[in-house]
Amino acid sequence: DAKTTQPPSMDCAEGRAANLPCNHSTISGNEYVYWYRQIHSQGPQYIIHGLKNNETNEMASLIITEDRKSSTLILPHATLRDTAVYYCIVRPSTGTASKLTFGTGTRLQVTL
Amino acid sequence: DGGITQSPKYLFRKEGQNVTLSCEQNLNHDAMYWYRQDPGQGLRLIYYSQIVNDFQKGDIAEGYSVSREKKESFPLTVTSAQKNPTAFYLCASSLIRGGVQETQYFGPGTRLLVL
């Protein structure tokens, strides 16, 4: 699985957009980019995933660069409840079962 | 209410004791997974199962055992052979459609502490 690089921490003011970057320069053509977040002492929560195109759902938007070597997760209007560790993961789009390789993620602190 | 449930939320183990962590899902997912998380670290795969009565070792299977007698259940036993069992244990599940694994969803976790 490709390795991802994320900043260890970020701050964001409540109500502003939180833009969380991820570098995955060794990603293969058949690998998805997935984002999860983990609030302290809870299980990881799935946010969004994409292959090539930008994606949007009720939680966030995912912007993937044209060369697919990096991506950005956007929380359009961050709230205090968005304070969590955010994980960017790449995972093959083929195969019946594969592990998710979680790194240390980005700790997002949303402040008043 | 659909989802993945894990019990108990906290579990205490004495030295030399085997303990079993429960994981149940009512999502009709095919595959189920067990991960371990240590403080400040990412998740590591212990075991996974794609179908009933079949499972495979992950990266850190030593000292653990699993069973998959029913599609909705994937219990994990932490045996006395696991010398450092204190950790946060996470169960996940996913559909397999057209031979391809889909998104993994996680349960709330069980925190295991050794007395």
PDB file of C-alpha atoms in Angstrom:
ATOM      1  CA  ASP A   1       0.000   0.000   0.000  1.00  0.00           C
ATOM      2  CA  ALA A   2       1.196   3.526  -0.747  1.00  0.00           C
ATOM      3  CA  LYS A   3       2.417   5.621   2.137  1.00  0.00           C
ATOM      4  CA  THR A   4       0.740   8.881   3.063  1.00  0.00           C
ATOM      5  CA  THR A   5       2.158  11.996   4.715  1.00  0.00           C
ATOM      6  CA  GLN A   6       0.042  14.391   6.759  1.00  0.00           C
ATOM      7  CA  PRO A   7       0.896  17.341   9.010  1.00  0.00           C
ATOM      8  CA  PRO A   8       0.763  16.269  12.667  1.00  0.00           C
ATOM      9  CA  SER A   9      -1.599  19.026  13.761  1.00  0.00           C
ATOM     10  CA  MET A  10      -3.734  21.915  12.541  1.00  0.00           C
ATOM     11  CA  ASP A  11      -5.980  24.526  14.091  1.00  0.00           C
ATOM     12  CA  CYS A  12      -9.172  25.946  12.643  1.00  0.00           C
ATOM     13  CA  ALA A  13     -11.617  28.572  13.904  1.00  0.00           C
ATOM     14  CA  GLU A  14     -15.186  27.434  14.298  1.00  0.00           C
ATOM     15  CA  GLY A  15     -17.299  28.279  11.268  1.00  0.00           C
ATOM     16  CA  ARG A  16     -14.326  28.467   8.947  1.00  0.00           C
ATOM     17  CA  ALA A  17     -13.325  25.864   6.387  1.00  0.00           C
ATOM     18  CA  ALA A  18     -10.789  23.290   7.510  1.00  0.00           C
ATOM     19  CA  ASN A  19      -8.460  22.160   4.724  1.00  0.00           C
ATOM     20  CA  LEU A  20      -6.484  19.044   5.602  1.00  0.00           C
ATOM     21  CA  PRO A  21      -3.721  18.089   3.157  1.00  0.00           C
ATOM     22  CA  CYS A  22      -2.351  14.649   2.397  1.00  0.00           C
ATOM     23  CA  ASN A  23       0.593  13.643   0.269  1.00  0.00           C
ATOM     24  CA  HIS A  24       0.523  10.231  -1.417  1.00  0.00           C
ATOM     25  CA  SER A  25       3.158  10.570  -4.101  1.00  0.00           C
ATOM     26  CA  THR A  26       3.612   6.808  -4.592  1.00  0.00           C
ATOM     27  CA  ILE A  27      -0.072   6.037  -5.114  1.00  0.00           C
ATOM     28  CA  SER A  28      -0.877   3.451  -7.788  1.00  0.00           C
ATOM     29  CA  GLY A  29      -3.489   3.858 -10.483  1.00  0.00           C
ATOM     30  CA  ASN A  30      -5.867   1.384  -8.837  1.00  0.00           C
ATOM     31  CA  GLU A  31      -5.684   2.818  -5.314  1.00  0.00           C
ATOM     32  CA  TYR A  32      -8.438   4.834  -3.674  1.00  0.00           C
ATOM     33  CA  VAL A  33      -7.831   7.740  -1.315  1.00  0.00           C
ATOM     34  CA  TYR A  34      -9.887   7.304   1.856  1.00  0.00           C
ATOM     35  CA  TRP A  35     -10.407   9.663   4.770  1.00  0.00           C
ATOM     36  CA  TYR A  36     -11.461   8.641   8.261  1.00  0.00           C
ATOM     37  CA  ARG A  37     -11.516  10.554  11.507  1.00  0.00           C
ATOM     38  CA  GLN A  38     -11.260   9.388  15.099  1.00  0.00           C
ATOM     39  CA  ILE A  39     -12.618  11.285  18.034  1.00  0.00           C
ATOM     40  CA  HIS A  40     -10.863  10.451  21.277  1.00  0.00           C
ATOM     41  CA  SER A  41     -11.600   6.927  22.541  1.00  0.00           C
ATOM     42  CA  GLN A  42     -14.045   6.153  19.724  1.00  0.00           C
ATOM     43  CA  GLY A  43     -13.830   3.997  16.617  1.00  0.00           C
ATOM     44  CA  PRO A  44     -12.722   5.614  13.345  1.00  0.00           C
ATOM     45  CA  GLN A  45     -15.540   7.200  11.373  1.00  0.00           C
ATOM     46  CA  TYR A  46     -15.580   6.967   7.582  1.00  0.00           C
ATOM     47  CA  ILE A  47     -15.766  10.379   5.912  1.00  0.00           C
ATOM     48  CA  ILE A  48     -15.261  10.110   2.158  1.00  0.00           C
ATOM     49  CA  HIS A  49     -13.210   8.415  -0.538  1.00  0.00           C
ATOM     50  CA  GLY A  50     -12.285   8.951  -4.181  1.00  0.00           C
ATOM     51  CA  LEU A  51     -10.257   7.519  -7.031  1.00  0.00           C
ATOM     52  CA  LYS A  52      -9.632  10.302  -9.556  1.00  0.00           C
ATOM     53  CA  ASN A  53     -12.484  12.790  -9.446  1.00  0.00           C
ATOM     54  CA  ASN A  54     -13.311  15.227  -6.693  1.00  0.00           C
ATOM     55  CA  GLU A  55     -16.038  13.994  -4.375  1.00  0.00           C
ATOM     56  CA  THR A  56     -18.529  15.667  -2.053  1.00  0.00           C
ATOM     57  CA  ASN A  57     -20.946  14.293   0.516  1.00  0.00           C
ATOM     58  CA  GLU A  58     -22.859  15.655   3.485  1.00  0.00           C
ATOM     59  CA  MET A  59     -19.748  15.657   5.663  1.00  0.00           C
ATOM     60  CA  ALA A  60     -16.925  16.909   3.461  1.00  0.00           C
ATOM     61  CA  SER A  61     -15.361  17.434   0.059  1.00  0.00           C
ATOM     62  CA  LEU A  62     -12.327  15.617  -1.288  1.00  0.00           C
ATOM     63  CA  ILE A  63     -10.086  17.325  -3.818  1.00  0.00           C
ATOM     64  CA  ILE A  64      -7.573  15.068  -5.593  1.00  0.00           C
ATOM     65  CA  THR A  65      -4.864  16.631  -7.752  1.00  0.00           C
ATOM     66  CA  GLU A  66      -4.722  15.677 -11.397  1.00  0.00           C
ATOM     67  CA  ASP A  67      -1.544  13.637 -10.915  1.00  0.00           C
ATOM     68  CA  ARG A  68      -3.188  11.981  -7.860  1.00  0.00           C
ATOM     69  CA  LYS A  69      -0.083  12.567  -5.758  1.00  0.00           C
ATOM     70  CA  SER A  70      -1.892  14.623  -3.159  1.00  0.00           C
ATOM     71  CA  SER A  71      -5.353  15.400  -1.905  1.00  0.00           C
ATOM     72  CA  THR A  72      -7.173  17.788   0.419  1.00  0.00           C
ATOM     73  CA  LEU A  73     -10.095  17.061   2.695  1.00  0.00           C
ATOM     74  CA  ILE A  74     -12.322  20.102   3.169  1.00  0.00           C
ATOM     75  CA  LEU A  75     -14.732  20.515   6.061  1.00  0.00           C
ATOM     76  CA  PRO A  76     -16.671  23.556   4.808  1.00  0.00           C
ATOM     77  CA  HIS A  77     -17.871  24.935   8.148  1.00  0.00           C
ATOM     78  CA  ALA A  78     -15.904  23.393  11.007  1.00  0.00           C
ATOM     79  CA  THR A  79     -17.559  23.001  14.397  1.00  0.00           C
ATOM     80  CA  LEU A  80     -16.148  22.057  17.785  1.00  0.00           C
ATOM     81  CA  ARG A  81     -17.440  18.527  17.194  1.00  0.00           C
ATOM     82  CA  ASP A  82     -15.064  18.201  14.252  1.00  0.00           C
ATOM     83  CA  THR A  83     -12.077  18.198  16.639  1.00  0.00           C
ATOM     84  CA  ALA A  84     -10.486  14.796  15.980  1.00  0.00           C
ATOM     85  CA  VAL A  85      -7.551  12.989  14.399  1.00  0.00           C
ATOM     86  CA  TYR A  86      -8.016  12.771  10.626  1.00  0.00           C
ATOM     87  CA  TYR A  87      -6.450   9.894   8.711  1.00  0.00           C
ATOM     88  CA  CYS A  88      -5.688   9.815   4.994  1.00  0.00           C
ATOM     89  CA  ILE A  89      -5.296   6.282   3.667  1.00  0.00           C
ATOM     90  CA  VAL A  90      -4.715   4.741   0.273  1.00  0.00           C
ATOM     91  CA  ARG A  91      -6.191   1.358  -0.456  1.00  0.00           C
ATOM     92  CA  PRO A  92      -6.398  -0.873  -3.542  1.00  0.00           C
ATOM     93  CA  SER A  93      -9.678  -0.717  -5.444  1.00  0.00           C
ATOM     94  CA  THR A  94      -9.377  -4.417  -6.286  1.00  0.00           C
ATOM     95  CA  GLY A  95      -9.184  -7.472  -4.096  1.00  0.00           C
ATOM     96  CA  THR A  96     -11.601  -9.069  -1.678  1.00  0.00           C
ATOM     97  CA  ALA A  97     -10.096  -7.947   1.584  1.00  0.00           C
ATOM     98  CA  SER A  98      -7.259  -5.686   2.532  1.00  0.00           C
ATOM     99  CA  LYS A  99      -6.142  -3.935   5.650  1.00  0.00           C
ATOM    100  CA  LEU A 100      -6.337  -0.225   6.140  1.00  0.00           C
ATOM    101  CA  THR A 101      -2.933   1.204   6.986  1.00  0.00           C
ATOM    102  CA  PHE A 102      -3.487   4.064   9.384  1.00  0.00           C
ATOM    103  CA  GLY A 103      -0.576   6.404  10.009  1.00  0.00           C
ATOM    104  CA  THR A 104      -0.522   8.952  12.814  1.00  0.00           C
ATOM    105  CA  GLY A 105      -2.886  11.352  11.020  1.00  0.00           C
ATOM    106  CA  THR A 106      -3.534  15.067  11.549  1.00  0.00           C
ATOM    107  CA  ARG A 107      -4.898  16.247  14.866  1.00  0.00           C
ATOM    108  CA  LEU A 108      -7.418  18.991  14.022  1.00  0.00           C
ATOM    109  CA  GLN A 109      -8.298  21.364  16.836  1.00  0.00           C
ATOM    110  CA  VAL A 110     -11.355  23.537  16.180  1.00  0.00           C
ATOM    111  CA  THR A 111     -11.441  26.597  18.423  1.00  0.00           C
ATOM    112  CA  LEU A 112     -14.004  29.284  19.263  1.00  0.00           C
TER     113      LEU A 112
ATOM    114  CA  ASP B   1     -30.677   0.394  14.470  1.00  0.00           C
ATOM    115  CA  GLY B   2     -28.018  -0.822  12.053  1.00  0.00           C
ATOM    116  CA  GLY B   3     -24.329  -0.916  12.771  1.00  0.00           C
ATOM    117  CA  ILE B   4     -21.417  -2.617  14.444  1.00  0.00           C
ATOM    118  CA  THR B   5     -21.487  -3.263  18.154  1.00  0.00           C
ATOM    119  CA  GLN B   6     -18.577  -4.214  20.377  1.00  0.00           C
ATOM    120  CA  SER B   7     -18.768  -5.342  23.943  1.00  0.00           C
ATOM    121  CA  PRO B   8     -17.732  -4.729  26.572  1.00  0.00           C
ATOM    122  CA  LYS B   9     -16.554  -1.127  26.326  1.00  0.00           C
ATOM    123  CA  TYR B  10     -13.898  -1.783  28.975  1.00  0.00           C
ATOM    124  CA  LEU B  11     -12.398  -5.145  29.882  1.00  0.00           C
ATOM    125  CA  PHE B  12      -9.932  -6.071  32.568  1.00  0.00           C
ATOM    126  CA  ARG B  13      -7.687  -9.100  32.271  1.00  0.00           C
ATOM    127  CA  LYS B  14      -5.691 -10.804  34.946  1.00  0.00           C
ATOM    128  CA  GLU B  15      -2.297 -12.300  34.207  1.00  0.00           C
ATOM    129  CA  GLY B  16      -2.581 -15.698  32.491  1.00  0.00           C
ATOM    130  CA  GLN B  17      -6.247 -15.252  31.668  1.00  0.00           C
ATOM    131  CA  ASN B  18      -7.911 -15.562  28.263  1.00  0.00           C
ATOM    132  CA  VAL B  19     -10.568 -12.965  27.453  1.00  0.00           C
ATOM    133  CA  THR B  20     -12.982 -12.718  24.541  1.00  0.00           C
ATOM    134  CA  LEU B  21     -14.074  -9.497  22.872  1.00  0.00           C
ATOM    135  CA  SER B  22     -17.391  -9.486  21.074  1.00  0.00           C
ATOM    136  CA  CYS B  23     -18.105  -7.945  17.671  1.00  0.00           C
ATOM    137  CA  GLU B  24     -21.539  -8.118  16.024  1.00  0.00           C
ATOM    138  CA  GLN B  25     -22.798  -6.444  12.861  1.00  0.00           C
ATOM    139  CA  ASN B  26     -26.284  -6.299  11.371  1.00  0.00           C
ATOM    140  CA  LEU B  27     -25.208  -4.669   8.114  1.00  0.00           C
ATOM    141  CA  ASN B  28     -25.087  -7.987   6.248  1.00  0.00           C
ATOM    142  CA  HIS B  29     -21.418  -7.310   5.554  1.00  0.00           C
ATOM    143  CA  ASP B  30     -19.312 -10.159   4.238  1.00  0.00           C
ATOM    144  CA  ALA B  31     -15.890  -9.308   5.621  1.00  0.00           C
ATOM    145  CA  MET B  32     -14.952  -8.541   9.205  1.00  0.00           C
ATOM    146  CA  TYR B  33     -11.678  -7.312  10.701  1.00  0.00           C
ATOM    147  CA  TRP B  34      -9.945  -6.882  14.044  1.00  0.00           C
ATOM    148  CA  TYR B  35      -7.436  -4.077  14.597  1.00  0.00           C
ATOM    149  CA  ARG B  36      -5.367  -3.084  17.587  1.00  0.00           C
ATOM    150  CA  GLN B  37      -4.520   0.540  18.427  1.00  0.00           C
ATOM    151  CA  ASP B  38      -1.842   1.568  20.909  1.00  0.00           C
ATOM    152  CA  PRO B  39      -1.684   5.110  22.353  1.00  0.00           C
ATOM    153  CA  GLY B  40      -0.660   7.705  19.777  1.00  0.00           C
ATOM    154  CA  GLN B  41      -0.300   5.113  17.044  1.00  0.00           C
ATOM    155  CA  GLY B  42      -2.192   3.926  14.011  1.00  0.00           C
ATOM    156  CA  LEU B  43      -4.203   0.728  13.692  1.00  0.00           C
ATOM    157  CA  ARG B  44      -2.610  -2.672  13.135  1.00  0.00           C
ATOM    158  CA  LEU B  45      -4.502  -5.620  11.654  1.00  0.00           C
ATOM    159  CA  ILE B  46      -4.830  -8.718  13.843  1.00  0.00           C
ATOM    160  CA  TYR B  47      -7.169 -11.022  11.872  1.00  0.00           C
ATOM    161  CA  TYR B  48      -9.726 -10.747   9.121  1.00  0.00           C
ATOM    162  CA  SER B  49     -12.441 -12.934   7.654  1.00  0.00           C
ATOM    163  CA  GLN B  50     -14.076 -12.758   4.244  1.00  0.00           C
ATOM    164  CA  ILE B  51     -16.625 -15.546   4.672  1.00  0.00           C
ATOM    165  CA  VAL B  52     -18.064 -17.739   7.391  1.00  0.00           C
ATOM    166  CA  ASN B  53     -15.725 -20.429   8.741  1.00  0.00           C
ATOM    167  CA  ASP B  54     -12.677 -18.834   7.117  1.00  0.00           C
ATOM    168  CA  PHE B  55     -10.216 -16.255   8.427  1.00  0.00           C
ATOM    169  CA  GLN B  56      -6.670 -15.077   7.806  1.00  0.00           C
ATOM    170  CA  LYS B  57      -3.894 -13.720  10.014  1.00  0.00           C
ATOM    171  CA  GLY B  58      -3.036 -10.079   9.837  1.00  0.00           C
ATOM    172  CA  ASP B  59       0.218  -8.409  10.796  1.00  0.00           C
ATOM    173  CA  ILE B  60       0.112  -9.112  14.543  1.00  0.00           C
ATOM    174  CA  ALA B  61      -1.872 -12.361  15.007  1.00  0.00           C
ATOM    175  CA  GLU B  62       0.393 -13.956  17.615  1.00  0.00           C
ATOM    176  CA  GLY B  63      -1.372 -14.357  20.948  1.00  0.00           C
ATOM    177  CA  TYR B  64      -4.839 -13.900  19.447  1.00  0.00           C
ATOM    178  CA  SER B  65      -7.489 -16.247  18.053  1.00  0.00           C
ATOM    179  CA  VAL B  66     -10.787 -15.719  16.227  1.00  0.00           C
ATOM    180  CA  SER B  67     -13.793 -17.641  14.958  1.00  0.00           C
ATOM    181  CA  ARG B  68     -16.419 -16.884  12.322  1.00  0.00           C
ATOM    182  CA  GLU B  69     -19.286 -19.289  12.874  1.00  0.00           C
ATOM    183  CA  LYS B  70     -21.918 -16.765  11.824  1.00  0.00           C
ATOM    184  CA  LYS B  71     -21.807 -14.011   9.237  1.00  0.00           C
ATOM    185  CA  GLU B  72     -22.741 -11.348  11.760  1.00  0.00           C
ATOM    186  CA  SER B  73     -20.297 -12.316  14.509  1.00  0.00           C
ATOM    187  CA  PHE B  74     -16.472 -12.267  14.715  1.00  0.00           C
ATOM    188  CA  PRO B  75     -15.267 -12.674  18.330  1.00  0.00           C
ATOM    189  CA  LEU B  76     -11.623 -12.119  19.220  1.00  0.00           C
ATOM    190  CA  THR B  77      -9.902 -14.037  22.040  1.00  0.00           C
ATOM    191  CA  VAL B  78      -6.849 -12.499  23.624  1.00  0.00           C
ATOM    192  CA  THR B  79      -4.896 -15.436  24.995  1.00  0.00           C
ATOM    193  CA  SER B  80      -2.365 -15.582  27.812  1.00  0.00           C
ATOM    194  CA  ALA B  81       0.306 -15.866  25.095  1.00  0.00           C
ATOM    195  CA  GLN B  82      -0.246 -12.196  24.239  1.00  0.00           C
ATOM    196  CA  LYS B  83       2.301 -10.581  26.528  1.00  0.00           C
ATOM    197  CA  ASN B  84       1.282  -6.972  26.048  1.00  0.00           C
ATOM    198  CA  PRO B  85      -2.492  -6.990  25.545  1.00  0.00           C
ATOM    199  CA  THR B  86      -3.279  -3.528  26.916  1.00  0.00           C
ATOM    200  CA  ALA B  87      -4.680  -1.623  23.930  1.00  0.00           C
ATOM    201  CA  PHE B  88      -7.805  -0.331  22.206  1.00  0.00           C
ATOM    202  CA  TYR B  89      -9.361  -3.049  20.028  1.00  0.00           C
ATOM    203  CA  LEU B  90     -11.427  -2.111  16.995  1.00  0.00           C
ATOM    204  CA  CYS B  91     -13.687  -4.297  14.909  1.00  0.00           C
ATOM    205  CA  ALA B  92     -14.638  -3.343  11.350  1.00  0.00           C
ATOM    206  CA  SER B  93     -16.737  -4.807   8.562  1.00  0.00           C
ATOM    207  CA  SER B  94     -17.252  -4.301   4.850  1.00  0.00           C
ATOM    208  CA  LEU B  95     -19.244  -5.577   1.902  1.00  0.00           C
ATOM    209  CA  ILE B  96     -17.577  -7.588  -0.817  1.00  0.00           C
ATOM    210  CA  ARG B  97     -19.304  -6.870  -4.128  1.00  0.00           C
ATOM    211  CA  GLY B  98     -18.236  -8.300  -7.429  1.00  0.00           C
ATOM    212  CA  GLY B  99     -15.146  -9.708  -5.745  1.00  0.00           C
ATOM    213  CA  VAL B 100     -14.082  -6.274  -4.498  1.00  0.00           C
ATOM    214  CA  GLN B 101     -13.969  -5.036  -0.932  1.00  0.00           C
ATOM    215  CA  GLU B 102     -15.946  -1.884  -0.260  1.00  0.00           C
ATOM    216  CA  THR B 103     -15.647   0.696   2.518  1.00  0.00           C
ATOM    217  CA  GLN B 104     -14.750  -0.561   5.996  1.00  0.00           C
ATOM    218  CA  TYR B 105     -16.899   0.687   8.864  1.00  0.00           C
ATOM    219  CA  PHE B 106     -15.759   0.529  12.468  1.00  0.00           C
ATOM    220  CA  GLY B 107     -17.359  -0.308  15.772  1.00  0.00           C
ATOM    221  CA  PRO B 108     -16.943   1.808  18.922  1.00  0.00           C
ATOM    222  CA  GLY B 109     -14.036  -0.246  20.276  1.00  0.00           C
ATOM    223  CA  THR B 110     -13.138  -2.176  23.431  1.00  0.00           C
ATOM    224  CA  ARG B 111     -10.411  -0.961  25.755  1.00  0.00           C
ATOM    225  CA  LEU B 112      -8.536  -3.871  27.338  1.00  0.00           C
ATOM    226  CA  LEU B 113      -6.530  -3.310  30.489  1.00  0.00           C
ATOM    227  CA  VAL B 114      -4.307  -5.788  32.289  1.00  0.00           C
ATOM    228  CA  LEU B 115      -4.538  -5.889  36.086  1.00  0.00           C
TER     229      LEU B 115
END
